[in-house]
CSV table of C-alpha atoms in Angstrom, one decimal:
chain,number,residue,atom,x,y,z
D,281,UNK,CA,0.4,-0.1,0.2
D,282,UNK,CA,2.7,2.3,0.7
D,283,UNK,CA,4.6,1.8,-2.4
D,284,UNK,CA,1.6,2.8,-4.6
D,285,UNK,CA,1.5,5.7,-2.7
D,286,UNK,CA,5.1,6.7,-2.9
D,287,UNK,CA,4.7,5.8,-6.5
D,288,UNK,CA,1.3,8.1,-7.2
D,289,UNK,CA,3.6,10.7,-5.6
D,290,UNK,CA,6.4,10.6,-7.4
D,291,UNK,CA,5.2,10.1,-10.8
D,292,UNK,CA,6.1,12.5,-12.9
D,293,UNK,CA,3.1,14.8,-14.9
D,294,UNK,CA,3.6,16.7,-18.0
D,295,UNK,CA,5.6,19.4,-16.8
D,296,UNK,CA,8.0,17.3,-15.6
D,297,UNK,CA,7.6,17.9,-11.9
D,298,UNK,CA,6.6,14.9,-9.6
D,299,UNK,CA,2.8,15.8,-7.6
D,300,UNK,CA,5.5,16.0,-4.4
D,301,UNK,CA,7.3,18.7,-6.1
D,302,UNK,CA,4.3,20.5,-6.6
D,303,UNK,CA,4.6,24.1,-4.6
D,304,UNK,CA,1.1,24.1,-2.8
D,305,UNK,CA,-1.1,27.0,-3.2
D,306,UNK,CA,-2.5,28.3,-0.8
D,307,UNK,CA,-5.5,30.0,-0.4
D,308,UNK,CA,-5.2,33.7,-0.7
D,309,UNK,CA,-6.7,35.4,3.1
D,310,UNK,CA,-8.9,38.8,3.2
D,311,UNK,CA,-5.9,40.9,4.0
D,312,UNK,CA,-3.6,39.8,0.7
D,313,UNK,CA,-7.0,40.2,-1.0
D,314,UNK,CA,-7.0,43.8,1.0
D,315,UNK,CA,-3.7,44.5,-0.4
D,316,UNK,CA,-3.8,43.8,-3.9
D,317,UNK,CA,-7.0,45.2,-4.7
D,318,UNK,CA,-5.9,48.6,-3.1
D,319,UNK,CA,-2.5,48.6,-5.0
D,320,UNK,CA,-3.9,47.7,-8.2
D,321,UNK,CA,-6.6,50.4,-7.9
D,322,UNK,CA,-4.1,53.2,-7.5
D,323,UNK,CA,-2.3,51.9,-10.4
D,324,UNK,CA,-5.3,51.5,-12.6
D,325,UNK,CA,-4.5,47.6,-13.0
D,326,UNK,CA,-7.8,46.3,-14.0
D,327,UNK,CA,-6.8,43.1,-14.0
D,328,UNK,CA,-5.6,42.5,-11.2
D,329,UNK,CA,-8.3,44.6,-9.4
D,330,UNK,CA,-10.5,41.9,-10.8
D,331,UNK,CA,-8.7,38.5,-9.9
D,332,UNK,CA,-8.0,39.9,-6.4
D,333,UNK,CA,-11.9,40.9,-6.1
D,334,UNK,CA,-12.4,37.2,-6.5
D,335,UNK,CA,-10.1,35.6,-4.1
D,336,UNK,CA,-12.1,36.3,-0.8
D,337,UNK,CA,-16.0,37.3,-0.3
D,338,UNK,CA,-17.0,41.2,-1.4
D,339,UNK,CA,-17.8,40.8,2.3
D,340,UNK,CA,-14.3,40.1,3.5
D,341,UNK,CA,-12.9,42.0,1.0
D,342,UNK,CA,-14.3,45.1,2.7
D,343,UNK,CA,-12.9,44.3,5.8
D,344,UNK,CA,-9.8,44.0,4.9
D,345,UNK,CA,-9.7,47.4,2.8
D,346,UNK,CA,-11.4,49.0,5.8
D,347,UNK,CA,-8.4,47.3,8.0
D,348,UNK,CA,-5.5,48.4,6.0
D,349,UNK,CA,-7.2,52.2,5.8
D,350,UNK,CA,-6.8,51.8,9.5
D,351,UNK,CA,-3.4,50.8,9.5
D,352,UNK,CA,-2.0,53.1,7.2
D,353,UNK,CA,-3.7,56.6,9.0
D,354,UNK,CA,-2.2,55.3,12.6
D,355,UNK,CA,1.2,54.7,10.4
D,356,UNK,CA,0.9,58.0,9.0
D,357,UNK,CA,-0.8,60.0,12.3
D,358,UNK,CA,2.5,58.8,13.8
D,359,UNK,CA,5.1,59.5,11.2
D,360,UNK,CA,3.7,63.3,11.0
D,361,UNK,CA,2.6,63.5,14.8
D,362,UNK,CA,-0.4,64.6,14.5
D,363,UNK,CA,-4.1,62.4,15.2
D,364,UNK,CA,-5.4,59.9,13.4
D,365,UNK,CA,-8.6,62.5,12.9
D,366,UNK,CA,-6.2,64.9,11.1
D,367,UNK,CA,-4.5,62.6,8.9
D,368,UNK,CA,-7.7,61.2,8.1
D,369,UNK,CA,-9.4,64.3,7.1
D,370,UNK,CA,-6.5,65.6,5.4
D,371,UNK,CA,-5.8,62.7,3.4
D,372,UNK,CA,-10.4,63.1,2.1
D,373,UNK,CA,-8.9,66.8,1.3
D,374,UNK,CA,-11.4,67.9,4.1
D,375,UNK,CA,-11.2,71.0,6.2
D,376,UNK,CA,-10.1,70.5,9.7
D,377,UNK,CA,-12.7,69.6,12.5
D,378,UNK,CA,-13.5,72.8,14.9
């Protein structure tokens, strides 16, 4: 039985690699999808945008994009020594909150 299993795992595929040698593809997580989606949007890459949108559910993608935005605002606020609210409003071109 183990011989058959070993033989099946080392059988050559048309590409010339054994099944055991193939890299295992792991599913994309929502943060990878969000990062790819946002960067593709900035770069106007419609193909990558569409691809990233298929990696996770729309709800998960929305959550990932929101989390990315929060982390970016926090990082910029720390870098600029400003409040996250000031940074967010500045990025969106809004007047300072009074």
